Each structure stands twice: as structure tokens, then as C-alpha cells.
C-alpha positions as a Markdown table, in Angstrom:
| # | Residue | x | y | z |
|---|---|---|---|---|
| 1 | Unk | 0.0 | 0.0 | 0.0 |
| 2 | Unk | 1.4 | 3.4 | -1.3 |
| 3 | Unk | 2.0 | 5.5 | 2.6 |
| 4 | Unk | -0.3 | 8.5 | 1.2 |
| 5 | Unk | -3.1 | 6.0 | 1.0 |
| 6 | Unk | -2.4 | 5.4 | 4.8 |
| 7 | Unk | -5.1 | 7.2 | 6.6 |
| 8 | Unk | -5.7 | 6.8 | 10.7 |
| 9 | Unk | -8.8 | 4.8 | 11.9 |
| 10 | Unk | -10.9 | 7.7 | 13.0 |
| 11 | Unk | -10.3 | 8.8 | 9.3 |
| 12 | Unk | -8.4 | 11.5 | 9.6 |
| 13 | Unk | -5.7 | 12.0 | 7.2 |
| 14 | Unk | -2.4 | 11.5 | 9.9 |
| 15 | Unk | 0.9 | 12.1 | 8.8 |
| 16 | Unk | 3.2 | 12.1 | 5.6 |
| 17 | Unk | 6.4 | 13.2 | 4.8 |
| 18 | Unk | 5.7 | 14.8 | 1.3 |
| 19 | Unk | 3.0 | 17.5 | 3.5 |
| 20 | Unk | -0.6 | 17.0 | 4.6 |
| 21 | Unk | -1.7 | 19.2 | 1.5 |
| 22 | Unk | 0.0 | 16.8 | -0.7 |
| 23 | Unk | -1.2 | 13.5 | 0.9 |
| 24 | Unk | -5.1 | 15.0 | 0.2 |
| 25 | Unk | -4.7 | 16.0 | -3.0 |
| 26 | Unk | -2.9 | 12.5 | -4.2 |
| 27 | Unk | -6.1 | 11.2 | -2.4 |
| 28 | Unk | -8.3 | 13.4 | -4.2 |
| 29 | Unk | -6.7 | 12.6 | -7.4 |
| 30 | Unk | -7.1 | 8.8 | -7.3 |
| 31 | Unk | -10.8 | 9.8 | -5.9 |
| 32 | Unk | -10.5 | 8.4 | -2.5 |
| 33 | Unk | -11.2 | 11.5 | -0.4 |
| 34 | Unk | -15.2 | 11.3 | -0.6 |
| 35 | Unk | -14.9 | 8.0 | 0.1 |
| 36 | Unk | -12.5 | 9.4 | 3.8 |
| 37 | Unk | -14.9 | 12.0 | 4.6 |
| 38 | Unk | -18.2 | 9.2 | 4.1 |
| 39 | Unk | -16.1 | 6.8 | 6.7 |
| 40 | Unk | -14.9 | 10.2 | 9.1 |
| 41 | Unk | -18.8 | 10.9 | 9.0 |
| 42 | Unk | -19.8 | 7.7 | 9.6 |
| 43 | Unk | -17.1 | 7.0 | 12.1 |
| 44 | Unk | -18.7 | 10.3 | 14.0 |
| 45 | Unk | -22.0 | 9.2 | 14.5 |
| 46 | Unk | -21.2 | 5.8 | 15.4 |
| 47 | Unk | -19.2 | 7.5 | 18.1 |
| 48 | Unk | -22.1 | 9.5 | 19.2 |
| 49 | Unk | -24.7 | 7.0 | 19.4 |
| 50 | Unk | -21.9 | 4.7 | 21.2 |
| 51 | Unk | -21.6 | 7.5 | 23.9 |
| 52 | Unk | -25.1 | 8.2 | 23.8 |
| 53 | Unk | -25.4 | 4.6 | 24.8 |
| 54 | Unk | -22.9 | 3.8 | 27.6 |
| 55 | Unk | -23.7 | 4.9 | 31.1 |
| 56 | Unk | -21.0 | 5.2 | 33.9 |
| 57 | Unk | -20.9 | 2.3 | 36.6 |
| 58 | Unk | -22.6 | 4.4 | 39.3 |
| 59 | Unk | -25.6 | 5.2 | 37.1 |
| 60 | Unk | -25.7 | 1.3 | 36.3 |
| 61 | Unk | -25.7 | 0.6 | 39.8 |
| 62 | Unk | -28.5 | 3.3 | 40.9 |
| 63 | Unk | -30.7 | 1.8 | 38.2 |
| 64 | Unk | -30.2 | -1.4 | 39.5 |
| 65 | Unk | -30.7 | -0.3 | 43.1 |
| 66 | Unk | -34.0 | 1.0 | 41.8 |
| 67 | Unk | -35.0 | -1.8 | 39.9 |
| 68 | Unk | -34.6 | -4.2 | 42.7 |
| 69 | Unk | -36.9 | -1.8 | 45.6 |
| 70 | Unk | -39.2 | -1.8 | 42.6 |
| 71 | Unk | -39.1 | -5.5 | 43.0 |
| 72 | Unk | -40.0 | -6.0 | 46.7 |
């Protein structure tokens, strides 16, 4: 794999030696960079809806507290 076509896995471009501006527009040039901003986006919400999702252990623990006097 040619390094310019090395991208992070959040989708963000990362590093090359030849200069961010240069890494995009080999990308754009072999018509890769829609398909980087389409993963980035979809990256993003996954993200959000993952955080959205998760609650800390002392809000599991309160629910469960909760659940179980609702029990008895």
C-alpha cells in the first residue's frame, strides 16, 4: 500500500512526509477522499450513538438499586 493512501482509523488524514496538503490531493486525485470524509462521518456518529449509549458504573448501579426496591 502506497504510505499516502495510509489514513488513521478515526479517518483523519495522519501524517506524511511529502506534506498533509500533498497527501489530500494524491487522495483526491485517485478519488479516495469522498470515500474518507463518508467513513470520518460515519465514524462520527457511530461515536455518538456509542456515547449516547454507555452509562458510567454508578448510574448502572443506581438503576439497578432502583430496579430491585421496585421488585419488593
Amino acid at each position: 500500500i502506497p504510505c499516502h493512501r495510509v489514513v488513521n482509523a478515526d479517518g483523519k488524514l495522519g501524517g506524511y512526509g511529502g506534506g498533509l496538503w500533498r497527501k489530500k490531493r494524491l487522495l483526491e486525485l485517485e478519488g479516495a477522499e469522498s470515500q474518507l470524509d463518508t467513513k470520518k462521518t460515519s465514524l462520527e456518529m457511530a461515536k455518538k450513538q456509542h456515547d449516547a449509549a454507555v452509562i458510567s458504573a454508578s448510574e448502572f448501579v443506581q438503576i439497578e438499586s432502583q430496579y430491585r426496591d421496585a421488585q419488593l
